[in-house]
Short mmCIF file of C-alpha atoms in Angstrom, two decimals:
data_model
loop_
_atom_site.label_atom_id
_atom_site.label_comp_id
_atom_site.label_asym_id
_atom_site.label_seq_id
_atom_site.Cartn_x
_atom_site.Cartn_y
_atom_site.Cartn_z
CA MET A 17 53.66 79.79 -45.60
CA GLY A 18 52.64 79.05 -42.24
CA LYS A 19 53.93 81.06 -39.38
CA LYS A 20 55.96 78.80 -36.92
CA SER A 21 53.81 79.54 -34.05
CA GLU A 22 50.73 78.10 -35.32
CA ASN A 23 49.09 75.69 -33.33
CA ARG A 24 51.70 75.71 -30.66
CA VAL A 25 50.69 74.90 -27.00
CA LEU A 26 51.10 78.26 -25.14
CA ALA A 27 49.93 77.36 -21.79
CA GLN A 28 48.47 73.80 -20.41
CA ASN A 29 46.80 73.07 -17.32
CA LYS A 30 48.20 69.57 -16.37
CA LYS A 31 46.35 69.04 -13.38
CA ALA A 32 42.89 69.35 -14.98
CA SER A 33 42.83 65.30 -16.22
CA HIS A 34 44.34 65.01 -12.75
CA ASP A 35 40.93 66.52 -10.39
CA TYR A 36 38.51 66.13 -13.62
CA PHE A 37 36.99 63.67 -15.51
CA ILE A 38 37.15 65.55 -18.97
CA GLU A 39 33.48 64.59 -20.50
CA ASP A 40 33.46 67.06 -23.37
CA THR A 41 35.76 69.35 -25.03
CA TYR A 42 35.18 73.36 -26.54
CA GLU A 43 37.35 75.60 -28.52
CA ALA A 44 36.65 79.17 -27.50
CA GLY A 45 38.34 82.61 -28.44
CA MET A 46 39.55 84.84 -26.36
CA VAL A 47 38.94 88.64 -25.89
CA LEU A 48 42.04 90.28 -25.29
CA THR A 49 43.23 93.95 -25.10
CA GLY A 50 46.16 95.66 -25.78
CA THR A 51 49.27 93.34 -25.81
CA GLU A 52 47.81 90.54 -24.14
CA ILE A 53 48.54 88.83 -27.22
CA LYS A 54 52.27 89.22 -27.20
CA SER A 55 52.60 87.90 -24.01
CA LEU A 56 50.82 84.88 -25.01
CA ARG A 57 52.83 84.27 -28.03
CA MET A 58 55.87 84.53 -25.24
CA GLY A 59 54.26 81.93 -23.15
CA LYS A 60 53.55 84.23 -20.16
CA ALA A 61 50.03 82.91 -19.25
CA ASN A 62 49.10 80.48 -16.46
CA ILE A 63 45.81 78.93 -16.47
CA SER A 64 46.43 76.43 -13.34
CA ASP A 65 44.38 78.08 -11.06
CA SER A 66 41.64 79.56 -13.68
CA PHE A 67 37.79 78.55 -13.95
CA ALA A 68 35.32 79.57 -16.59
CA THR A 69 31.64 80.58 -15.19
CA ILE A 70 28.33 81.75 -17.34
CA ARG A 71 26.89 84.81 -16.65
CA LYS A 72 23.93 86.35 -18.75
CA GLY A 73 24.76 84.30 -21.48
CA GLU A 74 28.38 84.93 -21.66
CA VAL A 75 31.20 83.00 -21.00
CA PHE A 76 33.98 84.16 -18.57
CA ILE A 77 37.55 83.40 -17.48
CA HIS A 78 38.75 83.77 -14.09
CA ASN A 79 42.20 83.74 -12.11
CA MET A 80 44.13 83.54 -15.78
CA HIS A 81 47.36 85.15 -15.64
CA ILE A 82 48.68 86.87 -18.43
CA SER A 83 51.89 88.92 -17.53
CA PRO A 84 52.29 92.23 -18.95
CA PHE A 85 54.56 92.65 -21.79
CA GLU A 86 57.95 93.95 -21.36
CA GLN A 87 58.04 96.40 -24.07
CA GLY A 88 54.18 97.10 -23.39
CA ASN A 89 52.75 100.93 -23.30
CA ARG A 90 49.90 102.39 -22.28
CA TYR A 91 47.60 99.82 -23.74
CA ASN A 92 48.81 97.20 -21.35
CA PRO A 93 46.44 95.83 -19.26
CA ALA A 94 46.12 96.88 -15.26
CA ASP A 95 45.09 93.84 -13.82
CA PRO A 96 46.83 90.44 -15.25
CA THR A 97 44.04 88.07 -13.68
CA ARG A 98 40.70 89.93 -14.77
CA ALA A 99 38.14 88.46 -16.00
CA ARG A 100 38.39 87.27 -19.92
CA LYS A 101 35.24 86.76 -22.23
CA LEU A 102 35.36 83.64 -23.85
CA LEU A 103 33.88 83.58 -27.84
CA LEU A 104 31.19 80.69 -28.24
CA HIS A 105 28.39 80.24 -30.72
CA LYS A 106 25.41 80.72 -29.08
CA ALA A 107 24.22 77.15 -29.37
CA GLN A 108 27.01 75.85 -27.59
CA ILE A 109 27.06 78.56 -24.73
CA SER A 110 23.17 77.47 -24.14
CA LYS A 111 24.20 73.54 -24.35
CA LEU A 112 26.79 74.54 -21.67
CA ILE A 113 24.23 76.21 -19.28
CA GLY A 114 22.10 73.26 -19.01
CA GLN A 115 25.42 70.81 -18.30
CA THR A 116 27.02 72.66 -15.87
CA LYS A 117 23.71 72.82 -14.09
CA GLN A 118 23.98 69.31 -13.15
CA GLU A 119 25.81 68.86 -9.98
CA GLY A 120 29.34 68.52 -9.92
CA TYR A 121 29.63 69.50 -13.63
CA THR A 122 32.16 72.65 -14.12
CA LEU A 123 33.96 74.42 -17.08
CA VAL A 124 37.94 73.91 -16.87
CA PRO A 125 40.32 75.36 -18.78
CA LEU A 126 43.02 72.95 -20.50
CA LYS A 127 45.20 74.70 -22.94
CA ILE A 128 45.83 77.80 -24.71
CA TYR A 129 47.24 77.75 -28.20
CA VAL A 130 46.97 80.15 -31.23
CA ARG A 131 45.54 78.61 -34.77
CA ASN A 132 45.46 81.37 -37.77
CA GLY A 133 46.44 84.22 -35.59
CA PHE A 134 43.93 83.78 -33.18
CA ALA A 135 44.40 82.76 -29.62
CA LYS A 136 42.31 79.81 -28.60
CA LEU A 137 41.13 77.95 -25.34
CA LEU A 138 40.68 74.71 -25.06
CA ILE A 139 37.65 74.41 -22.53
CA GLY A 140 36.12 71.12 -21.17
CA LEU A 141 33.27 70.24 -19.28
CA GLY A 142 34.79 68.44 -16.32
CA ARG A 143 33.05 66.50 -13.44
CA GLY A 144 35.42 66.39 -10.20
CA LYS A 145 37.10 63.36 -9.16
CA LYS A 146 36.90 61.68 -5.40
CA ASN A 147 39.92 60.79 -4.14
CA TYR A 148 39.64 56.90 -4.57
CA ASP A 149 39.06 57.85 -8.20
CA LYS A 150 42.40 59.41 -8.49
CA ARG A 151 43.90 56.20 -6.43
CA ALA A 152 42.11 54.25 -9.45
CA THR A 153 43.16 56.56 -11.96
CA GLU A 154 47.00 56.49 -10.78
CA ALA A 155 47.05 52.51 -10.25
CA LYS A 156 45.48 51.92 -13.64
CA ARG A 157 48.08 53.80 -15.08
CA ASP A 158 51.10 51.99 -13.44
CA ALA A 159 49.54 48.54 -14.18
CA ASP A 160 49.90 49.84 -17.48
CA ARG A 161 53.40 50.81 -17.26
CA GLN A 162 54.38 47.23 -15.66
CA ILE A 163 52.55 45.67 -18.58
CA GLN A 164 54.16 47.73 -21.40
CA ARG A 165 57.92 47.14 -19.55
CA ALA A 166 57.08 43.48 -19.28
CA LEU A 167 56.08 43.18 -22.95
CA ARG A 168 59.52 45.07 -23.79
CA GLU A 169 61.51 42.43 -21.58
CA ARG A 170 59.79 39.84 -23.02
CA GLN A 171 60.64 40.81 -27.15
CA LYS A 172 64.11 41.13 -26.09
CA TYR A 173 64.49 37.65 -25.50
#
């Protein structure tokens, strides 16, 4: 029997696809302390302002806010926005180091979910969009919507 919270999205960064071209994604585990996993399962996380960095061969996520657990105890972490270590394979980290050294590339957290009882973070290798790129994406989306609307109207008759 599977748990009902399996593969359920706990937090999502909706602005990431608006601000970045996501070229590659990686699934990373997170090092959590105390009752942080309980807060995550309740959906008390925010990754909209967060970013990932690589220091000394380790990947960390910064500004990810996990609210303290209400029924928490002394193991509640003091700082809800502390830097948390991400767990990736060494080959993945070395590949990310090479890719993020290129101009304009960054690691963007996309969503948090639970898989097999473990909290996972989907991070993407993103290249920043310029304003004209954002306008072009929006215009393409509007055009696709109009085409779909016209096709639906045509099928009615």
